[in-house]
Amino acid sequence: MSPKQMSPEEKQAEFGGVADSVRGKDEPAVPPARDPRPAGPTSFAAALNTALADAMEADDAVLMFGEDVGKLGGVFRITDGLQERFGNKRCFDTPLAESGIAGMAVGMAMNGMRPVIEMQFDAFAYPALEQILSHIAKMHNRTRGHVRLPLVIRVPHAGGVGGVEHHCDSSESLYAHTPGLKVFIPSGVEDAYLMLREAIDSDDPVVFFEPKKLYFGREQADLEALKNEYETKKAERRNGTARVLREGKDATIVTYGASVSTAMKAAEAAVEEGFDLEVIDVRTIVPYDDATVDASVRKTGRALVVAETPGFASIASELVARIQERNFFSLASPVKRVTGFDIPFPSPMLEKYQLPSVDRILDAVDEMTWED
């Protein structure tokens, strides 16, 4: 029986292992959104779940739908508890038809609603590309500004969970290349919450990538405080704003999403080799923050782009080109990149060779031009 014919129970049995591999089989799933939210260690998944619940509570026009997002709470439990809390008219399951899911969101957004849809895995979104690229991205321009589509397409993203092809793609280049779409990729718990709230409140369509391997990692966060900051407009704006995670003087690593943690580990390891590396998390690919990246590269004189996506014709390619064009006379070395290889995503046993690693990043730093 193919996945498209499975019941929710059968699908959980088939795909639940992917989620278990991320969070650990003994760790509970995301708590329902109605549960208390004390400050402390908080998972990336819980931050997304809470952001959805808070957005739905704040605006009755927000609704959540997709494959198995209702009773099951999604393969990764990101929508756990939402149907019970808000009812099956605001959080509901759809037929297994991604193009239909996206098309329905278009109609809803045109008529005053703010739909959030889930594509169960990154490559499962491909049947919806006609709706996304031809209609969602172009509707505002096509109607000469009269019709906006305030909708969010949530996409579990990239590798690191022992999945296989169709479950671990890095497809952000497809969407970033299409004018009319915003593309967000958070890398931490606070950004997961605040960036999803911003995406839902945006009057433009947002493709919101969620790195799967981050779902059940935990960080110190106070989601109640974040909610108050956001709803009182005191939170720092994430849309179009990169952030410097680590300051350095020798070279700049520009990265996003799941690769951020790897870049930070590489920067710490580089200290023992005598390199002081700055790390920038792009956060939103569209809109892209040239100013923050340019300021860092002009300070350090060297740049390295790190991303899981295959390297050819990728986001990494574009970032290298932008950095080189805009900062040419400040560069002491050609801009380099560390990416996935230009192959279909490999089997779980070979996954570690496909993904950027600390060693590959340090090798790229060594290969830069350094004065004797």
JSON list of N, CA and C in Angstrom, two decimals, residues 24 55 84 102 136 144 152 176 226 262 294 357:
[
{"chain": "A", "resi": 24, "resn": "GLY", "atom": "N", "xyz": [13.87, 11.01, 19.89]},
{"chain": "A", "resi": 24, "resn": "GLY", "atom": "CA", "xyz": [14.17, 9.92, 20.79]},
{"chain": "A", "resi": 24, "resn": "GLY", "atom": "C", "xyz": [12.88, 9.22, 21.20]},
{"chain": "A", "resi": 55, "resn": "ALA", "atom": "N", "xyz": [-1.38, 32.40, 17.48]},
{"chain": "A", "resi": 55, "resn": "ALA", "atom": "CA", "xyz": [-1.89, 33.11, 16.31]},
{"chain": "A", "resi": 55, "resn": "ALA", "atom": "C", "xyz": [-3.37, 32.81, 16.09]},
{"chain": "A", "resi": 84, "resn": "GLU", "atom": "N", "xyz": [-8.32, 19.87, 18.98]},
{"chain": "A", "resi": 84, "resn": "GLU", "atom": "CA", "xyz": [-9.08, 19.74, 20.22]},
{"chain": "A", "resi": 84, "resn": "GLU", "atom": "C", "xyz": [-9.39, 21.11, 20.82]},
{"chain": "A", "resi": 102, "resn": "ALA", "atom": "N", "xyz": [-3.00, 23.48, -1.48]},
{"chain": "A", "resi": 102, "resn": "ALA", "atom": "CA", "xyz": [-2.53, 24.82, -1.82]},
{"chain": "A", "resi": 102, "resn": "ALA", "atom": "C", "xyz": [-3.61, 25.62, -2.54]},
{"chain": "A", "resi": 136, "resn": "ILE", "atom": "N", "xyz": [-0.08, 31.45, -6.19]},
{"chain": "A", "resi": 136, "resn": "ILE", "atom": "CA", "xyz": [0.20, 32.06, -4.89]},
{"chain": "A", "resi": 136, "resn": "ILE", "atom": "C", "xyz": [1.24, 33.17, -5.04]},
{"chain": "A", "resi": 144, "resn": "ARG", "atom": "N", "xyz": [-2.78, 43.61, -10.06]},
{"chain": "A", "resi": 144, "resn": "ARG", "atom": "CA", "xyz": [-2.29, 44.98, -9.93]},
{"chain": "A", "resi": 144, "resn": "ARG", "atom": "C", "xyz": [-2.43, 45.52, -8.50]},
{"chain": "A", "resi": 152, "resn": "VAL", "atom": "N", "xyz": [0.53, 30.94, 4.75]},
{"chain": "A", "resi": 152, "resn": "VAL", "atom": "CA", "xyz": [1.83, 30.36, 5.11]},
{"chain": "A", "resi": 152, "resn": "VAL", "atom": "C", "xyz": [1.85, 28.90, 4.68]},
{"chain": "A", "resi": 176, "resn": "ALA", "atom": "N", "xyz": [12.74, 30.53, -3.43]},
{"chain": "A", "resi": 176, "resn": "ALA", "atom": "CA", "xyz": [13.43, 31.81, -3.37]},
{"chain": "A", "resi": 176, "resn": "ALA", "atom": "C", "xyz": [13.62, 32.40, -4.76]},
{"chain": "A", "resi": 226, "resn": "LEU", "atom": "N", "xyz": [7.77, 35.73, 25.12]},
{"chain": "A", "resi": 226, "resn": "LEU", "atom": "CA", "xyz": [7.86, 36.01, 23.69]},
{"chain": "A", "resi": 226, "resn": "LEU", "atom": "C", "xyz": [6.50, 36.42, 23.13]},
{"chain": "A", "resi": 262, "resn": "THR", "atom": "N", "xyz": [25.95, 23.59, 13.03]},
{"chain": "A", "resi": 262, "resn": "THR", "atom": "CA", "xyz": [27.22, 23.03, 12.54]},
{"chain": "A", "resi": 262, "resn": "THR", "atom": "C", "xyz": [28.25, 24.13, 12.36]},
{"chain": "A", "resi": 294, "resn": "ASP", "atom": "N", "xyz": [27.23, 42.21, 4.40]},
{"chain": "A", "resi": 294, "resn": "ASP", "atom": "CA", "xyz": [28.28, 43.05, 3.82]},
{"chain": "A", "resi": 294, "resn": "ASP", "atom": "C", "xyz": [29.17, 43.67, 4.90]},
{"chain": "A", "resi": 357, "resn": "SER", "atom": "N", "xyz": [29.77, 19.42, 7.37]},
{"chain": "A", "resi": 357, "resn": "SER", "atom": "CA", "xyz": [30.29, 18.97, 8.65]},
{"chain": "A", "resi": 357, "resn": "SER", "atom": "C", "xyz": [31.34, 19.96, 9.15]}
]
